[in-house]
GROMACS .gro file of C-alpha atoms in nm:
model
  493
    1MET     CA    1   0.791   1.427   4.755
    2ASN     CA    2   0.522   1.627   4.651
    3PRO     CA    3   0.166   1.406   4.649
    4SER     CA    4   0.072   1.524   4.299
    5VAL     CA    5   0.401   1.442   4.157
    6ASP     CA    6   0.395   1.102   4.316
    7GLU     CA    7   0.067   1.030   4.165
    8GLU     CA    8   0.171   1.155   3.811
    9MET     CA    9   0.460   0.908   3.845
   10LYS     CA   10   0.253   0.623   3.947
   11LYS     CA   11   0.032   0.738   3.623
   12LYS     CA   12   0.343   0.697   3.404
   13LYS     CA   13   0.450   0.414   3.548
   14LYS     CA   14   0.139   0.213   3.413
   15LEU     CA   15   0.260   0.298   3.049
   16GLY     CA   16   0.501   0.037   2.946
   17ASN     CA   17   0.470  -0.177   3.266
   18GLY     CA   18   0.459  -0.519   3.063
   19VAL     CA   19   0.073  -0.577   3.216
   20VAL     CA   20  -0.166  -0.643   2.922
   21GLY     CA   21  -0.542  -0.625   2.947
   22ILE     CA   22  -0.797  -0.778   2.755
   23LEU     CA   23  -1.134  -0.608   2.744
   24ALA     CA   24  -1.482  -0.758   2.707
   25GLU     CA   25  -1.624  -0.663   2.379
   26SER     CA   26  -1.957  -0.453   2.454
   27VAL     CA   27  -2.102  -0.252   2.181
   28ASN     CA   28  -2.214  -0.503   1.960
   29LYS     CA   29  -2.374  -0.793   2.116
   30TRP     CA   30  -2.256  -1.047   1.815
   31GLU     CA   31  -1.903  -0.950   1.869
   32ARG     CA   32  -1.724  -1.264   1.973
   33ARG     CA   33  -1.378  -1.225   1.878
   34THR     CA   34  -1.068  -1.168   2.058
   35PRO     CA   35  -0.760  -0.997   1.986
   36LEU     CA   36  -0.554  -1.316   2.161
   37THR     CA   37  -0.636  -1.666   2.242
   38PRO     CA   38  -0.541  -1.856   2.528
   39SER     CA   39  -0.267  -2.019   2.339
   40HIS     CA   40  -0.135  -1.675   2.250
   41CYS     CA   41  -0.156  -1.569   2.595
   42SER     CA   42   0.028  -1.878   2.714
   43ARG     CA   43   0.323  -1.825   2.464
   44LEU     CA   44   0.333  -1.442   2.595
   45LEU     CA   45   0.358  -1.547   2.926
   46GLN     CA   46   0.636  -1.841   2.902
   47ASP     CA   47   0.860  -1.658   2.696
   48ARG     CA   48   1.030  -1.340   2.751
   49THR     CA   49   0.814  -1.115   2.537
   50GLY     CA   50   0.820  -0.810   2.766
   51VAL     CA   51   0.445  -0.926   2.902
   52SER     CA   52   0.446  -0.971   3.258
   53ARG     CA   53   0.089  -1.034   3.342
   54ILE     CA   54  -0.236  -1.076   3.123
   55VAL     CA   55  -0.541  -0.986   3.279
   56VAL     CA   56  -0.873  -1.066   3.090
   57GLN     CA   57  -1.222  -0.924   3.154
   58PRO     CA   58  -1.472  -1.209   3.217
   59SER     CA   59  -1.716  -1.245   2.932
   60ALA     CA   60  -1.950  -1.496   2.880
   61LYS     CA   61  -2.020  -1.457   2.487
   62ARG     CA   62  -1.632  -1.451   2.417
   63ILE     CA   63  -1.567  -1.730   2.173
   64TYR     CA   64  -1.273  -1.874   2.405
   65HIS     CA   65  -1.432  -1.921   2.779
   66ASP     CA   66  -1.275  -1.767   3.051
   67ALA     CA   67  -1.140  -2.066   3.203
   68LEU     CA   68  -0.949  -2.163   2.912
   69TYR     CA   69  -0.774  -1.797   2.979
   70SER     CA   70  -0.721  -1.895   3.365
   71ASP     CA   71  -0.572  -2.244   3.257
   72VAL     CA   72  -0.272  -2.050   3.087
   73GLY     CA   73  -0.195  -1.822   3.359
   74CYS     CA   74  -0.422  -1.511   3.286
   75GLU     CA   75  -0.606  -1.336   3.564
   76ILE     CA   76  -0.950  -1.313   3.536
   77SER     CA   77  -1.090  -0.962   3.654
   78ASP     CA   78  -1.320  -0.677   3.593
   79ASP     CA   79  -1.086  -0.447   3.695
   80LEU     CA   80  -0.794  -0.331   3.446
   81SER     CA   81  -0.655  -0.048   3.658
   82ASP     CA   82  -0.301  -0.214   3.639
   83CYS     CA   83  -0.282  -0.250   3.299
   84GLY     CA   84  -0.061  -0.016   3.101
   85LEU     CA   85  -0.167  -0.178   2.726
   86ILE     CA   86  -0.552  -0.249   2.707
   87LEU     CA   87  -0.642  -0.467   2.365
   88CYS     CA   88  -0.999  -0.529   2.221
   89ILE     CA   89  -1.138  -0.555   1.869
   90LYS     CA   90  -1.377  -0.293   1.848
   91GLN     CA   91  -1.390   0.084   2.007
   92PRO     CA   92  -1.480   0.020   2.373
   93LYS     CA   93  -1.776   0.234   2.551
   94LEU     CA   94  -1.617   0.558   2.629
   95GLU     CA   95  -1.664   0.537   2.969
   96MET     CA   96  -1.482   0.214   2.989
   97ILE     CA   97  -1.142   0.399   2.870
   98LEU     CA   98  -0.901   0.449   3.150
   99PRO     CA   99  -0.663   0.760   3.169
  100GLU     CA  100  -0.311   0.740   3.109
  101ARG     CA  101  -0.294   0.379   2.924
  102ALA     CA  102  -0.206   0.255   2.587
  103TYR     CA  103  -0.501   0.123   2.401
  104ALA     CA  104  -0.494  -0.085   2.062
  105PHE     CA  105  -0.828  -0.161   1.884
  106PHE     CA  106  -1.004  -0.064   1.492
  107SER     CA  107  -1.087   0.303   1.602
  108HIS     CA  108  -1.097   0.436   1.249
  109ILE     CA  109  -1.034   0.781   1.386
  110HIS     CA  110  -0.735   0.806   1.107
  111ARG     CA  111  -1.039   0.830   0.855
  112ALA     CA  112  -1.157   1.179   1.002
  113GLN     CA  113  -1.534   1.088   1.021
  114LYS     CA  114  -1.728   1.360   1.224
  115GLU     CA  115  -1.865   1.069   1.426
  116LYS     CA  116  -1.560   0.958   1.567
  117MET     CA  117  -1.527   1.296   1.743
  118PRO     CA  118  -1.612   1.196   2.066
  119LEU     CA  119  -1.407   0.918   2.089
  120LEU     CA  120  -1.101   1.131   1.964
  121ASP     CA  121  -1.202   1.387   2.248
  122LYS     CA  122  -1.208   1.118   2.516
  123ILE     CA  123  -0.882   0.954   2.410
  124LEU     CA  124  -0.709   1.326   2.392
  125SER     CA  125  -0.853   1.416   2.725
  126GLU     CA  126  -0.768   1.102   2.900
  127ARG     CA  127  -0.399   1.130   2.773
  128VAL     CA  128  -0.457   0.784   2.637
  129THR     CA  129  -0.201   0.663   2.427
  130LEU     CA  130  -0.366   0.502   2.110
  131TYR     CA  131  -0.270   0.220   1.843
  132ASP     CA  132  -0.501   0.143   1.542
  133TYR     CA  133  -0.468  -0.206   1.415
  134GLU     CA  134  -0.562  -0.088   1.073
  135LEU     CA  135  -0.229   0.133   1.083
  136ILE     CA  136   0.014  -0.126   1.119
  137VAL     CA  137   0.144  -0.227   0.742
  138GLY     CA  138   0.425  -0.383   0.622
  139ASP     CA  139   0.729  -0.311   0.406
  140HIS     CA  140   0.507  -0.301   0.133
  141GLY     CA  141   0.251  -0.101   0.259
  142LYS     CA  142   0.014  -0.410   0.294
  143ARG     CA  143  -0.199  -0.432   0.659
  144LEU     CA  144  -0.055  -0.680   0.853
  145LEU     CA  145  -0.345  -0.699   1.125
  146ALA     CA  146  -0.699  -0.740   0.917
  147PHE     CA  147  -0.994  -0.952   0.919
  148GLY     CA  148  -1.084  -0.942   0.553
  149ILE     CA  149  -1.059  -1.260   0.443
  150TYR     CA  150  -1.316  -1.404   0.684
  151ALA     CA  151  -1.527  -1.103   0.632
  152GLY     CA  152  -1.526  -1.247   0.235
  153ARG     CA  153  -1.598  -1.593   0.358
  154ALA     CA  154  -1.881  -1.503   0.576
  155GLY     CA  155  -2.026  -1.259   0.336
  156LEU     CA  156  -2.027  -1.493   0.054
  157VAL     CA  157  -2.213  -1.755   0.258
  158ASP     CA  158  -2.455  -1.518   0.416
  159PHE     CA  159  -2.526  -1.373   0.077
  160LEU     CA  160  -2.599  -1.732  -0.071
  161HIS     CA  161  -2.819  -1.806   0.256
  162GLY     CA  162  -3.043  -1.512   0.129
  163LEU     CA  163  -3.012  -1.603  -0.223
  164GLY     CA  164  -3.206  -1.926  -0.166
  165GLN     CA  165  -3.471  -1.758  -0.008
  166ARG     CA  166  -3.530  -1.482  -0.269
  167TYR     CA  167  -3.542  -1.714  -0.540
  168LEU     CA  168  -3.822  -1.928  -0.334
  169SER     CA  169  -3.986  -1.595  -0.318
  170GLN     CA  170  -3.955  -1.576  -0.720
  171GLY     CA  171  -4.083  -1.907  -0.757
  172TYR     CA  172  -3.770  -2.107  -0.809
  173SER     CA  173  -3.637  -2.383  -0.584
  174THR     CA  174  -3.248  -2.395  -0.566
  175PRO     CA  175  -2.990  -2.580  -0.338
  176PHE     CA  176  -2.892  -2.272  -0.184
  177LEU     CA  177  -3.207  -2.298   0.036
  178SER     CA  178  -3.083  -2.535   0.246
  179LEU     CA  179  -2.790  -2.313   0.312
  180GLY     CA  180  -2.758  -2.146   0.653
  181SER     CA  181  -2.588  -1.838   0.760
  182SER     CA  182  -2.235  -1.842   0.836
  183TYR     CA  183  -2.266  -1.790   1.235
  184MET     CA  184  -2.487  -2.146   1.233
  185TYR     CA  185  -2.195  -2.370   1.163
  186PRO     CA  186  -1.986  -2.471   1.442
  187SER     CA  187  -1.627  -2.375   1.230
  188LEU     CA  188  -1.550  -2.273   0.942
  189ALA     CA  189  -1.465  -2.609   0.813
  190ALA     CA  190  -1.832  -2.690   0.886
  191ALA     CA  191  -1.924  -2.388   0.663
  192LYS     CA  192  -1.736  -2.523   0.368
  193ALA     CA  193  -1.866  -2.844   0.388
  194ALA     CA  194  -2.222  -2.713   0.378
  195VAL     CA  195  -2.145  -2.508   0.068
  196ILE     CA  196  -1.981  -2.813  -0.118
  197SER     CA  197  -2.298  -2.989  -0.014
  198VAL     CA  198  -2.516  -2.716  -0.185
  199GLY     CA  199  -2.260  -2.751  -0.536
  200GLU     CA  200  -2.285  -3.136  -0.524
  201GLU     CA  201  -2.656  -3.080  -0.585
  202ILE     CA  202  -2.620  -2.814  -0.807
  203SER     CA  203  -2.372  -3.046  -1.011
  204SER     CA  204  -2.620  -3.321  -1.000
  205GLN     CA  205  -2.998  -3.158  -1.011
  206GLY     CA  206  -2.898  -2.833  -1.189
  207LEU     CA  207  -3.053  -2.497  -1.143
  208PRO     CA  208  -3.361  -2.382  -1.260
  209LEU     CA  209  -3.294  -2.260  -1.636
  210GLY     CA  210  -3.505  -1.918  -1.545
  211ILE     CA  211  -3.222  -1.788  -1.319
  212CYS     CA  212  -2.962  -1.913  -1.560
  213PRO     CA  213  -2.649  -1.807  -1.635
  214LEU     CA  214  -2.627  -1.718  -1.252
  215VAL     CA  215  -2.323  -1.443  -1.261
  216PHE     CA  216  -2.137  -1.355  -0.978
  217VAL     CA  217  -1.906  -1.041  -1.036
  218PHE     CA  218  -1.632  -1.007  -0.763
  219THR     CA  219  -1.473  -0.626  -0.728
  220GLY     CA  220  -1.129  -0.605  -0.611
  221THR     CA  221  -0.858  -0.849  -0.558
  222GLY     CA  222  -0.753  -0.797  -0.206
  223ASN     CA  223  -0.834  -0.995   0.089
  224VAL     CA  224  -1.207  -0.950   0.095
  225SER     CA  225  -1.258  -1.016  -0.255
  226ARG     CA  226  -1.008  -1.360  -0.236
  227GLY     CA  227  -1.194  -1.476   0.097
  228ALA     CA  228  -1.542  -1.443  -0.107
  229GLN     CA  229  -1.405  -1.598  -0.409
  230GLU     CA  230  -1.258  -1.878  -0.200
  231MET     CA  231  -1.635  -1.972  -0.084
  232PHE     CA  232  -1.753  -1.940  -0.437
  233LYS     CA  233  -1.516  -2.181  -0.578
  234LEU     CA  234  -1.658  -2.464  -0.358
  235LEU     CA  235  -1.937  -2.453  -0.578
  236PRO     CA  236  -1.903  -2.594  -0.945
  237HIS     CA  237  -1.820  -2.305  -1.150
  238ALA     CA  238  -1.638  -2.154  -1.436
  239PHE     CA  239  -1.462  -1.765  -1.410
  240VAL     CA  240  -1.507  -1.557  -1.727
  241GLU     CA  241  -1.332  -1.251  -1.830
  242PRO     CA  242  -1.518  -0.916  -1.813
  243SER     CA  243  -1.544  -0.877  -2.217
  244ASN     CA  244  -1.678  -1.226  -2.247
  245LEU     CA  245  -1.966  -1.182  -2.015
  246PRO     CA  246  -2.207  -1.100  -2.319
  247GLY     CA  247  -2.143  -1.429  -2.455
  248LEU     CA  248  -2.302  -1.576  -2.183
  249PHE     CA  249  -2.612  -1.444  -2.254
  250VAL     CA  250  -2.661  -1.550  -2.624
  251LYS     CA  251  -2.968  -1.670  -2.706
  252ASP     CA  252  -2.979  -2.062  -2.728
  253LYS     CA  253  -2.640  -2.121  -2.600
  254GLY     CA  254  -2.594  -2.396  -2.369
  255MET     CA  255  -2.912  -2.569  -2.519
  256SER     CA  256  -2.918  -2.898  -2.688
  257GLN     CA  257  -3.105  -2.985  -3.011
  258ASN     CA  258  -3.387  -3.132  -2.831
  259GLY     CA  259  -3.432  -2.826  -2.613
  260LYS     CA  260  -3.305  -2.939  -2.286
  261SER     CA  261  -3.075  -2.743  -2.069
  262THR     CA  262  -2.704  -2.887  -2.100
  263LYS     CA  263  -2.373  -2.782  -1.881
  264ARG     CA  264  -2.489  -2.403  -1.788
  265VAL     CA  265  -2.762  -2.488  -1.568
  266HIS     CA  266  -2.520  -2.724  -1.352
  267GLN     CA  267  -2.299  -2.465  -1.278
  268VAL     CA  268  -2.244  -2.071  -1.181
  269TYR     CA  269  -2.020  -1.799  -1.318
  270GLY     CA  270  -1.757  -1.579  -1.161
  271CYS     CA  271  -1.632  -1.261  -1.298
  272ILE     CA  272  -1.336  -1.046  -1.101
  273ILE     CA  273  -1.334  -0.691  -1.194
  274THR     CA  274  -1.077  -0.412  -1.130
  275SER     CA  275  -1.082  -0.040  -1.156
  276GLN     CA  276  -1.011  -0.064  -1.516
  277ASP     CA  277  -1.353  -0.250  -1.588
  278MET     CA  278  -1.508   0.023  -1.389
  279VAL     CA  279  -1.391   0.338  -1.573
  280GLU     CA  280  -1.269   0.457  -1.880
  281HIS     CA  281  -1.089   0.811  -1.957
  282GLN     CA  282  -1.277   1.095  -2.074
  283ASP     CA  283  -1.044   1.152  -2.318
  284PRO     CA  284  -1.112   0.855  -2.584
  285SER     CA  285  -0.771   0.844  -2.710
  286LYS     CA  286  -0.631   0.741  -2.361
  287SER     CA  287  -0.652   0.390  -2.227
  288PHE     CA  288  -0.685   0.357  -1.870
  289ASP     CA  289  -0.412   0.377  -1.633
  290LYS     CA  290  -0.377   0.294  -1.256
  291ALA     CA  291  -0.178   0.552  -1.145
  292ASP     CA  292  -0.343   0.839  -1.343
  293TYR     CA  293  -0.664   0.691  -1.198
  294TYR     CA  294  -0.571   0.693  -0.862
  295ALA     CA  295  -0.421   1.053  -0.897
  296HIS     CA  296  -0.702   1.212  -1.111
  297PRO     CA  297  -1.013   0.988  -1.069
  298GLU     CA  298  -1.211   1.307  -1.210
  299HIS     CA  299  -1.086   1.213  -1.537
  300TYR     CA  300  -1.260   0.920  -1.589
  301ASN     CA  301  -1.614   0.806  -1.633
  302PRO     CA  302  -1.789   0.535  -1.479
  303VAL     CA  303  -1.888   0.240  -1.738
  304PHE     CA  304  -1.965  -0.063  -1.519
  305HIS     CA  305  -2.374  -0.017  -1.525
  306ASP     CA  306  -2.305  -0.029  -1.911
  307LYS     CA  307  -2.041  -0.285  -1.947
  308ILE     CA  308  -2.076  -0.539  -1.663
  309ALA     CA  309  -2.424  -0.455  -1.463
  310PRO     CA  310  -2.639  -0.573  -1.727
  311TYR     CA  311  -2.465  -0.931  -1.737
  312THR     CA  312  -2.422  -0.967  -1.346
  313SER     CA  313  -2.682  -1.156  -1.109
  314VAL     CA  314  -2.513  -1.071  -0.805
  315LEU     CA  315  -2.259  -0.811  -0.733
  316VAL     CA  316  -2.019  -0.897  -0.442
  317ASN     CA  317  -1.860  -0.575  -0.358
  318CYS     CA  318  -1.519  -0.600  -0.201
  319MET     CA  319  -1.364  -0.276  -0.286
  320TYR     CA  320  -1.227   0.012  -0.093
  321TRP     CA  321  -1.383   0.328  -0.189
  322GLU     CA  322  -1.386   0.696  -0.145
  323LYS     CA  323  -1.579   1.000  -0.258
  324LYS     CA  324  -1.325   1.140  -0.479
  325PHE     CA  325  -1.418   0.803  -0.725
  326PRO     CA  326  -1.676   0.733  -0.941
  327ARG     CA  327  -1.963   0.509  -0.805
  328LEU     CA  328  -1.965   0.177  -0.901
  329LEU     CA  329  -2.358   0.164  -0.930
  330SER     CA  330  -2.553   0.460  -0.854
  331THR     CA  331  -2.933   0.468  -0.773
  332LYS     CA  332  -3.030   0.637  -1.136
  333GLN     CA  333  -2.815   0.392  -1.323
  334VAL     CA  334  -3.017   0.081  -1.142
  335GLN     CA  335  -3.327   0.241  -1.223
  336ASP     CA  336  -3.214   0.266  -1.592
  337LEU     CA  337  -3.093  -0.122  -1.556
  338ALA     CA  338  -3.432  -0.259  -1.423
  339GLU     CA  339  -3.636  -0.085  -1.699
  340LYS     CA  340  -3.425  -0.273  -1.951
  341GLY     CA  341  -3.465  -0.625  -1.770
  342CYS     CA  342  -3.127  -0.661  -1.584
  343PRO     CA  343  -3.070  -0.957  -1.422
  344LEU     CA  344  -2.944  -0.826  -1.098
  345VAL     CA  345  -3.066  -1.033  -0.810
  346GLY     CA  346  -2.878  -0.873  -0.532
  347ILE     CA  347  -2.598  -0.687  -0.339
  348CYS     CA  348  -2.353  -0.852  -0.125
  349ASP     CA  349  -2.185  -0.547  -0.016
  350ILE     CA  350  -1.899  -0.674   0.220
  351THR     CA  351  -1.738  -0.346   0.235
  352CYS     CA  352  -2.047  -0.222   0.391
  353ASP     CA  353  -1.956   0.149   0.252
  354ILE     CA  354  -2.305   0.319   0.343
  355GLY     CA  355  -2.416   0.522   0.030
  356GLY     CA  356  -2.098   0.487  -0.087
  357SER     CA  357  -1.971   0.271  -0.454
  358VAL     CA  358  -2.336   0.151  -0.435
  359GLU     CA  359  -2.544   0.415  -0.380
  360PHE     CA  360  -2.856   0.252  -0.298
  361VAL     CA  361  -2.699   0.064  -0.028
  362ASN     CA  362  -2.818   0.301   0.244
  363ARG     CA  363  -2.782   0.130   0.565
  364ALA     CA  364  -2.602  -0.133   0.766
  365THR     CA  365  -2.764  -0.462   0.814
  366SER     CA  366  -2.723  -0.705   1.104
  367ILE     CA  367  -2.632  -1.048   1.144
  368ASP     CA  368  -2.991  -1.143   1.285
  369SER     CA  369  -3.155  -0.947   1.017
  370PRO     CA  370  -2.908  -0.922   0.739
  371PHE     CA  371  -3.125  -0.829   0.403
  372PHE     CA  372  -3.356  -0.573   0.281
  373ARG     CA  373  -3.476  -0.503  -0.075
  374PHE     CA  374  -3.444  -0.231  -0.269
  375ASP     CA  375  -3.704  -0.136  -0.533
  376PRO     CA  376  -3.555   0.091  -0.815
  377THR     CA  377  -3.892   0.126  -0.978
  378ASN     CA  378  -4.039   0.328  -0.710
  379ASN     CA  379  -3.703   0.423  -0.498
  380SER     CA  380  -3.827   0.252  -0.195
  381TYR     CA  381  -3.701   0.008   0.051
  382TYR     CA  382  -3.875  -0.290   0.199
  383ASN     CA  383  -3.762  -0.534   0.496
  384ASP     CA  384  -3.894  -0.838   0.341
  385MET     CA  385  -3.780  -1.100   0.058
  386ASP     CA  386  -4.108  -1.086  -0.158
  387GLY     CA  387  -4.220  -0.833  -0.447
  388ASP     CA  388  -3.975  -0.660  -0.726
  389GLY     CA  389  -3.649  -0.530  -0.674
  390VAL     CA  390  -3.303  -0.601  -0.562
  391LEU     CA  391  -3.194  -0.809  -0.244
  392CYS     CA  392  -2.929  -0.631  -0.053
  393MET     CA  393  -2.665  -0.719   0.240
  394ALA     CA  394  -2.452  -0.489   0.439
  395ILE     CA  395  -2.323  -0.696   0.749
  396ASP     CA  396  -2.073  -0.432   0.974
  397ILE     CA  397  -1.941  -0.730   1.177
  398LEU     CA  398  -1.880  -1.020   0.946
  399PRO     CA  399  -1.556  -1.190   1.044
  400THR     CA  400  -1.711  -1.245   1.388
  401GLU     CA  401  -1.932  -1.513   1.239
  402PHE     CA  402  -1.617  -1.733   1.228
  403ALA     CA  403  -1.506  -1.614   1.567
  404LYS     CA  404  -1.275  -1.874   1.670
  405GLU     CA  405  -1.066  -1.936   1.339
  406ALA     CA  406  -1.060  -1.515   1.298
  407SER     CA  407  -0.919  -1.481   1.631
  408GLN     CA  408  -0.671  -1.731   1.606
  409HIS     CA  409  -0.570  -1.580   1.266
  410PHE     CA  410  -0.553  -1.237   1.404
  411GLY     CA  411  -0.366  -1.303   1.724
  412ASP     CA  412  -0.094  -1.480   1.547
  413ILE     CA  413  -0.013  -1.170   1.382
  414LEU     CA  414  -0.073  -0.951   1.712
  415SER     CA  415   0.137  -1.155   1.945
  416GLU     CA  416   0.446  -1.057   1.775
  417PHE     CA  417   0.364  -0.690   1.852
  418VAL     CA  418   0.232  -0.704   2.176
  419GLY     CA  419   0.560  -0.743   2.378
  420SER     CA  420   0.678  -0.431   2.222
  421LEU     CA  421   0.368  -0.219   2.311
  422ALA     CA  422   0.321  -0.358   2.648
  423SER     CA  423   0.661  -0.258   2.736
  424VAL     CA  424   0.760   0.065   2.560
  425THR     CA  425   0.759   0.397   2.776
  426GLU     CA  426   0.841   0.599   2.443
  427VAL     CA  427   0.673   0.569   2.135
  428SER     CA  428   1.036   0.661   1.973
  429ASP     CA  429   1.151   0.367   2.088
  430LEU     CA  430   0.893   0.149   1.896
  431PRO     CA  431   0.986  -0.033   1.536
  432GLY     CA  432   0.892   0.207   1.254
  433HIS     CA  433   0.584   0.016   1.166
  434LEU     CA  434   0.420   0.066   1.527
  435LYS     CA  435   0.521   0.399   1.537
  436LYS     CA  436   0.323   0.452   1.222
  437ALA     CA  437   0.015   0.296   1.405
  438CYS     CA  438   0.026   0.525   1.683
  439ILE     CA  439  -0.222   0.804   1.668
  440SER     CA  440  -0.189   0.977   1.984
  441TYR     CA  441   0.077   0.963   2.277
  442ARG     CA  442  -0.016   1.046   2.639
  443GLY     CA  443  -0.278   1.286   2.470
  444GLU     CA  444  -0.110   1.415   2.226
  445LEU     CA  445  -0.167   1.344   1.842
  446THR     CA  446   0.170   1.254   1.648
  447PRO     CA  447   0.266   1.421   1.355
  448LEU     CA  448   0.136   1.185   1.098
  449TYR     CA  449  -0.203   1.254   1.217
  450GLU     CA  450  -0.232   1.605   1.368
  451HIS     CA  451  -0.478   1.700   1.058
  452ILE     CA  452  -0.755   1.485   1.199
  453PRO     CA  453  -0.925   1.748   1.385
  454ARG     CA  454  -0.918   1.980   1.115
  455MET     CA  455  -1.047   1.691   0.862
  456MET     CA  456  -1.328   1.615   1.111
  457LYS     CA  457  -1.403   1.975   1.110
  458SER     CA  458  -1.428   2.004   0.732
  459ASP     CA  459  -1.708   1.961   0.507
  460PRO     CA  460  -1.684   1.602   0.375
  461GLU     CA  461  -1.768   1.727   0.036
  462ASP     CA  462  -1.477   1.992   0.082
  463VAL     CA  463  -1.188   1.744   0.191
  464GLN     CA  464  -1.088   1.648  -0.154
  465GLY     CA  465  -1.090   2.025  -0.285
  466LYS     CA  466  -0.888   2.114   0.018
  467ILE     CA  467  -0.655   1.842  -0.040
  468ALA     CA  468  -0.607   1.913  -0.411
  469SER     CA  469  -0.580   2.291  -0.365
  470GLY     CA  470  -0.288   2.258  -0.111
  471VAL     CA  471  -0.495   2.410   0.163
  472VAL     CA  472  -0.455   2.130   0.393
  473SER     CA  473  -0.120   2.095   0.537
  474ASN     CA  474   0.079   1.749   0.512
  475GLN     CA  475  -0.156   1.672   0.220
  476ARG     CA  476   0.074   1.390   0.104
  477THR     CA  477   0.094   1.223   0.457
  478TYR     CA  478  -0.299   1.262   0.437
  479LYS     CA  479  -0.369   1.080   0.113
  480SER     CA  480  -0.099   0.816   0.215
  481LEU     CA  481  -0.306   0.740   0.516
  482THR     CA  482  -0.638   0.736   0.343
  483LEU     CA  483  -0.490   0.538   0.055
  484LEU     CA  484  -0.365   0.270   0.274
  485VAL     CA  485  -0.518  -0.008   0.071
  486ASN     CA  486  -0.571   0.059  -0.301
  487PRO     CA  487  -0.952   0.090  -0.443
  488ASP     CA  488  -0.910  -0.288  -0.573
  489GLU     CA  489  -0.775  -0.440  -0.288
  490GLY     CA  490  -1.055  -0.340  -0.029
  491GLY     CA  491  -1.081  -0.254   0.332
  492ASP     CA  492  -1.131  -0.479   0.633
  493LYS     CA  493  -1.327  -0.522   0.945
   0.00000   0.00000   0.00000
């Protein structure tokens, strides 16, 4: 046999050979999650799943230690060259991508962002088959693999930690001051216990009257929002409808005849808003229609700054957003609110859409430096808790703060698919939900994603116009992919 042909045959045999690799996460020092835990690996190796071997790259920071993988039959090695399928959480460094293999991770390539062009070029040039976790959806279009609920849980705890410090700088001592960041707790259960302890102090000692009513507004109804609300509900609380927010601020409400504070000080308030609370139709005779709004957002005007923001202490932003939708809160709007004495203390932007629905959140923050302060009166940013302005948090890797539970949750679902991904040699043989998650097959973009290079080269501001005018082919496919999650449901990490 011709040597070059023989070498090509060997490369092809890697794909679908049943050997799975777990890559050591290397892009962010805080990333401790793993796509499969030792218990998942044990089950995959013992059952007839299509997985013959699992090779785990050693990592001293992974939440599950190497020895635990070795104990269940995994091989520990830096060399993943035998692996036909390689799994990780975040995008690996480009130099770590091996040719002629299948990879699965959160690539975000389908979003057609220009900064992902080098990754796409590497994938195509190395003839890689790429599956994106974010694109694995069920029968009803719901994502099956997601960390959103953990982003919401960690994000809310982290912000409460910062809120205690922010209030202290303003002269208020609150129970939040005793709360740590999520990663400081050995488990999700331990973090919940700490929040409950804060809640018990609020119930017994109360909050300073000067910061009450303390109102948390949650955007969206998806996993991210539900995770954040789950932690919020551990505090003594009451939920109010958006239309009832002004009533919380009626003078003398919550005061007894002798002027002493009553129940209001001993609880916090929550309010959940969706698209219908954020915009209204430009035609006063037309009411809000969700389907019409998603299809024609240009027909709607933003009203959040006028109807909700004046009564918001903490905005917990959990919703998906695209440039075609009105912003939730613009820089100009928050400047106007500041002049009117709005009680807005902070933005907990779990979505971490930089310069997105909350315009002045202009940077991502990190776990070890989670906050910055924006002063709308002079349009300036500061890396401290003191002074005027709004406290902002936009950590882009929140779920890893609960790395053990998040990995277990993720692997419970991923392990159902790994056998198929590891053993298949032709993408056409995959079940439909996995086939749709395949962005490239052997270095060729699959039909659903052929538009990506054109979109990456387009002016971001011009993309929606091209879609609307039909210039972009396969526009129905593009819309369905970019709206995998509706604006009220939020994205995931």
